[in-house]
Structures are given as structure tokens and as C-alpha cells.
XYZ file of C-alpha atoms in Angstrom:
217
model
C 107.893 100.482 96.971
C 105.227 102.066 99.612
C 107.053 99.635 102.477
C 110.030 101.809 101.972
C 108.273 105.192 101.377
C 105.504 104.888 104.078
C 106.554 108.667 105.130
C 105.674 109.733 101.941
C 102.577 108.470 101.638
C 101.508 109.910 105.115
C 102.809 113.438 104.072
C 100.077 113.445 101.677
C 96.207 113.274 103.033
C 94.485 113.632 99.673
C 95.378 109.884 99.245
C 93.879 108.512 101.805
C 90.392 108.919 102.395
C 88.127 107.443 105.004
C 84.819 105.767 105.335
C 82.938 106.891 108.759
C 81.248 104.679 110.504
C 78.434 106.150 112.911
C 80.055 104.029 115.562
C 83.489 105.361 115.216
C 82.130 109.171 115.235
C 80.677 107.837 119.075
C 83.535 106.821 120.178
C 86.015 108.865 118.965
C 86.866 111.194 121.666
C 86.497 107.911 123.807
C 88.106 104.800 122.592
C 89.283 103.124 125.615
C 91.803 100.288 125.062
C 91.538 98.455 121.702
C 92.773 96.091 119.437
C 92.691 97.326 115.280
C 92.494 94.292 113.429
C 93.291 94.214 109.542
C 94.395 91.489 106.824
C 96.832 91.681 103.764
C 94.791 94.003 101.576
C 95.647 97.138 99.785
C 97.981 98.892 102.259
C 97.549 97.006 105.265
C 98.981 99.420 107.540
C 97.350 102.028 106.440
C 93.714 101.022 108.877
C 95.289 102.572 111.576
C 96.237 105.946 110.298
C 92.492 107.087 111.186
C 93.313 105.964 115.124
C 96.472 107.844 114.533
C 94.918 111.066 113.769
C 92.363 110.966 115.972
C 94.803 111.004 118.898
C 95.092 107.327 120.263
C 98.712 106.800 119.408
C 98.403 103.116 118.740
C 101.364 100.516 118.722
C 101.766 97.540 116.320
C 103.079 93.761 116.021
C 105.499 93.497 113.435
C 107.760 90.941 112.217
C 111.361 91.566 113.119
C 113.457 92.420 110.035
C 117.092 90.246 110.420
C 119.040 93.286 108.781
C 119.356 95.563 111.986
C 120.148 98.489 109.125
C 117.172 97.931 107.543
C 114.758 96.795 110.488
C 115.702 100.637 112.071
C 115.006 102.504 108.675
C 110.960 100.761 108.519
C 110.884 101.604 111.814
C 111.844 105.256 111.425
C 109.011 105.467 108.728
C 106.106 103.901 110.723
C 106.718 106.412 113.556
C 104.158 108.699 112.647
C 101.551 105.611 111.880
C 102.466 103.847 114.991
C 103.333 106.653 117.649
C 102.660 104.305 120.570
C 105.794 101.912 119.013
C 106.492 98.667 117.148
C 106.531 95.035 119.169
C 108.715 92.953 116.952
C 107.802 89.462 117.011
C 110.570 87.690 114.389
C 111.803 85.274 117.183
C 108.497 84.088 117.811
C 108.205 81.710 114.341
C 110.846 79.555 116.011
C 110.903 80.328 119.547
C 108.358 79.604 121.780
C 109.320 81.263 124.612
C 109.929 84.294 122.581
C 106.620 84.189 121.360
C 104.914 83.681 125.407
C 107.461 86.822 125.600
C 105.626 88.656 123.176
C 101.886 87.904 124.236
C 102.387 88.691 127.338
C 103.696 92.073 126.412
C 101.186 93.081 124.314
C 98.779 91.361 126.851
C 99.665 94.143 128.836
C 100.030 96.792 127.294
C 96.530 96.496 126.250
C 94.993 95.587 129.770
C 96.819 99.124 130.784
C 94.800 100.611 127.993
C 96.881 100.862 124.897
C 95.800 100.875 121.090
C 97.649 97.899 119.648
C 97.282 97.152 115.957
C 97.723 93.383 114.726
C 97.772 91.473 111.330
C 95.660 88.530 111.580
C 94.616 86.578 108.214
C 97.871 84.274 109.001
C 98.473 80.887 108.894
C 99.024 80.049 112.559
C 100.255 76.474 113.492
C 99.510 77.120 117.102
C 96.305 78.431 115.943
C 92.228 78.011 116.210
C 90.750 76.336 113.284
C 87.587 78.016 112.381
C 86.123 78.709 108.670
C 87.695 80.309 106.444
C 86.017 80.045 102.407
C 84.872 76.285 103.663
C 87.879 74.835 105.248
C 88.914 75.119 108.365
C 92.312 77.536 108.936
C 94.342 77.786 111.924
C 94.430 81.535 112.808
C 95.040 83.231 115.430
C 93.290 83.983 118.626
C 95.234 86.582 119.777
C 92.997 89.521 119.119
C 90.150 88.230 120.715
C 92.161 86.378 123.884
C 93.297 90.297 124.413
C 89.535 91.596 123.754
C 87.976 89.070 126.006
C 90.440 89.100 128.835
C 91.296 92.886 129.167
C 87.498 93.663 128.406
C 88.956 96.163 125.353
C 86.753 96.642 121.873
C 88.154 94.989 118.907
C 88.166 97.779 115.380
C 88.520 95.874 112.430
C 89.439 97.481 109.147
C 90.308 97.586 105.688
C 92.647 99.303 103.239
C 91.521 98.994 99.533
C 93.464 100.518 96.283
C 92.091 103.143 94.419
C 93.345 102.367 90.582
C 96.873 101.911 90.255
C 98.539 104.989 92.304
C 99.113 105.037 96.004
C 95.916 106.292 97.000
C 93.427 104.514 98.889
C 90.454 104.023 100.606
C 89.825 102.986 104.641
C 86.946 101.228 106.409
C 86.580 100.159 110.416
C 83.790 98.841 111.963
C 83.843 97.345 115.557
C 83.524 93.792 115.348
C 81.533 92.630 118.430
C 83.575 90.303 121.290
C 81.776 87.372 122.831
C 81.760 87.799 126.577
C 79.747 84.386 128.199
C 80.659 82.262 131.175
C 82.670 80.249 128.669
C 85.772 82.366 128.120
C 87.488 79.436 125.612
C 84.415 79.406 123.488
C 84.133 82.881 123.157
C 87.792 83.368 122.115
C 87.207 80.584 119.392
C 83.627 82.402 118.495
C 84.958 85.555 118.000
C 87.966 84.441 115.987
C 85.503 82.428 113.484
C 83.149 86.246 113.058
C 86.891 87.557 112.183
C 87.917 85.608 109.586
C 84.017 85.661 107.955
C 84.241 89.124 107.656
C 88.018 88.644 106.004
C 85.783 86.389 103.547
C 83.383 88.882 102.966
C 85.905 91.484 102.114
C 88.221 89.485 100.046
C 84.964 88.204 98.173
C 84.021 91.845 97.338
C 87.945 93.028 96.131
C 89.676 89.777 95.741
C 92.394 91.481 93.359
C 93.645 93.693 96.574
C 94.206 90.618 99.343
C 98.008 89.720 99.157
C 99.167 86.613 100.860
C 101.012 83.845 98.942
C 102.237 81.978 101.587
C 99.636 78.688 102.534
C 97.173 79.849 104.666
C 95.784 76.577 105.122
C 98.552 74.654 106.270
């Protein structure tokens, strides 16, 4: 019901509130390029509005809806949240090229110091595996290929439910990007520190992380 009502849900502050981080309060006024990492908990989308707010009019990978009627509408309501636009990716889960398409797009737009916002606690068959509650999981590297190649910060967040309403809860920390001589093992480094804090998080509120699909292949 939120999906559809996003607009909503943004026209009303008192339900979302916001755990600062002494970090963010530095930055602030100076973010720089970034990527804003969350996972399938509470109201995902919601970990940006604070980046929204504060003026960094921050984009987001999304996964194209096949109804053109309906793909436009959850676009229209994710304008406010996502003033910097929405990169569809839906040809990219069966089209490679599509998908090389896509990262390099968002690559860019990054490198030329955009806010970019991307889901990441997905089963990725192209994917790194690294740890994820004791097995290894292919997910992606993409966040951390942009943060180590564009030399961007990664923000990772959180949304968690409070009760039963629509009203919620936010936390972002920066998660800290490997940068040695060994660019491959940094990328694979930094994607394993991702997903532990995804474990840490689902550990603490495992009733608010939402993804049925296998997430380890």
C-alpha cells in the first residue's frame, strides 16, 4: 500500500524521524559524490529521504516496471524522494548488455559527482560471494566498484517500522571503502563489511527485513 502512496507518506514529516550520526552533521553541507546503500527493511526507500532534504538531490536504481501505465505513476511518486531521477534497470536480469548499459551510466553519473541510491542485499548471479549469516552469497559489487573507482563515500542506511502504522525510523552511517594497491580485493573487502552490517541489522529487527526470493542461490 505505501509503494503506491509514497507521496503521502512524504507529505507528512512527523512519521519519519531520523537518527543523527555525528558524521553525517560533518558532512552535511559537504557530501561530495556518494553512493546510499540500504537493504529490504521497513521502507527501504525511505534512507534517502534525509539526503533529500538536506539538498543533495540523489538518483536511484530501480527495477523497470513492464506496465508503462504503471512504471510512470511510481515514478511520479518517487519524484520528491529521488529529485536527481530513477535509472531503471528491468532489462538487465536478462540482458547483459543492458545491464554493462546500466553500470556504466550510473558509473558516471557518480564519477561526475551525483548521489545515487542502490538496493543491495540481492541475490546476484554475476555476483561476489562473501559472508552472509555463514554461507557465502553472491551480492553485488556495484556499490563499492563505484566507491573505489570514482573515489566517492559510500552512506549506508536503514529504515525500521515503528508499530504497525506508516511511521518509521532512519539510520546512516558511512561505511568505510578500502582503497589499497589491490583495487579487486578491495571491491570484494568492502562488499563482505556490507553485507556484515546487513547481518547485524537484520539480527537486531529480523521481523522488518523483507526478501523472499533465494538469496543464496
Amino acid at each position: 500500500a505505501e509503494t503506491m502512496q509514497m507521496d503521502r507518506v512524504l507529505a507528512d514529516p512527523a512519521r519519519i524521524d531520523f537518527v543523527d550520526d555525528p558524521i553525517i552533521g560533518r558532512y552535511r553541507q559537504k557530501m561530495g559524490a556518494f553512493v546510499g546503500v540500504t537493504l529490504h527493511m521497513g521502507n527501504w526507500e525511505l534512507t534517502m529521504w534525509p539526503f533529500t532534504q538536506w539538498g543533495a538531490r540523489p538518483a536511484a536504481v530501480y527495477r523497470l516496471v513492464k506496465n508503462p501505465y504503471v512504471d510512470r505513476y511510481l515514478r511520479a511518486q518517487r519524484a520528491a524522494l529521488f529529485p536527481g531521477g530513477l535509472v531503471a534497470k528491468g532489462k538487465a536480469y536478462g540482458d547483459k548488455s543492458e545491464g554493462q548499459r546500466t553500470a556504466r551510466k550510473i558509473m558516471d553519473f557518480v564519477r561526475q559527482g551525483g548521489r545515487l541510491g542502490i538496493v543491495s542485499d540481492l541475490y546476484d548471479k554475476g555476483g561476489i560471494p562473501v559472508p552472509f549469516f555463514g554461507t557465502p552469497a553472491k551480492s553485488t559489487p556495484v556499490p563499492a566498484m563505484i566507491a573505489r573507482r570514482t573515489g566517492s563515500r559510500i552512506w549506508i542506511g536503514r529504515c525500521v517500522r515503528k508499530g504497525e502504522s506508516s511511521r518509521f525510523w532512519l539510520e546512516v552511517k558511512e561505511l568505510k571503502v578500502q582503497r589499497t594497491a589491490h583495487q579487486g580485493n578491495d571491491i570484494r573487502e568492502t562488499t563482505a563489511a556490507l553485507q556484515r552490517q546487513f547481518e547485524a541489522w537484520i539480527r537486531e529487527s529480523p521481523e522488518q527485513w523483507m526478501w523472499s526470493n533465494r538469496r543464496w542461490g
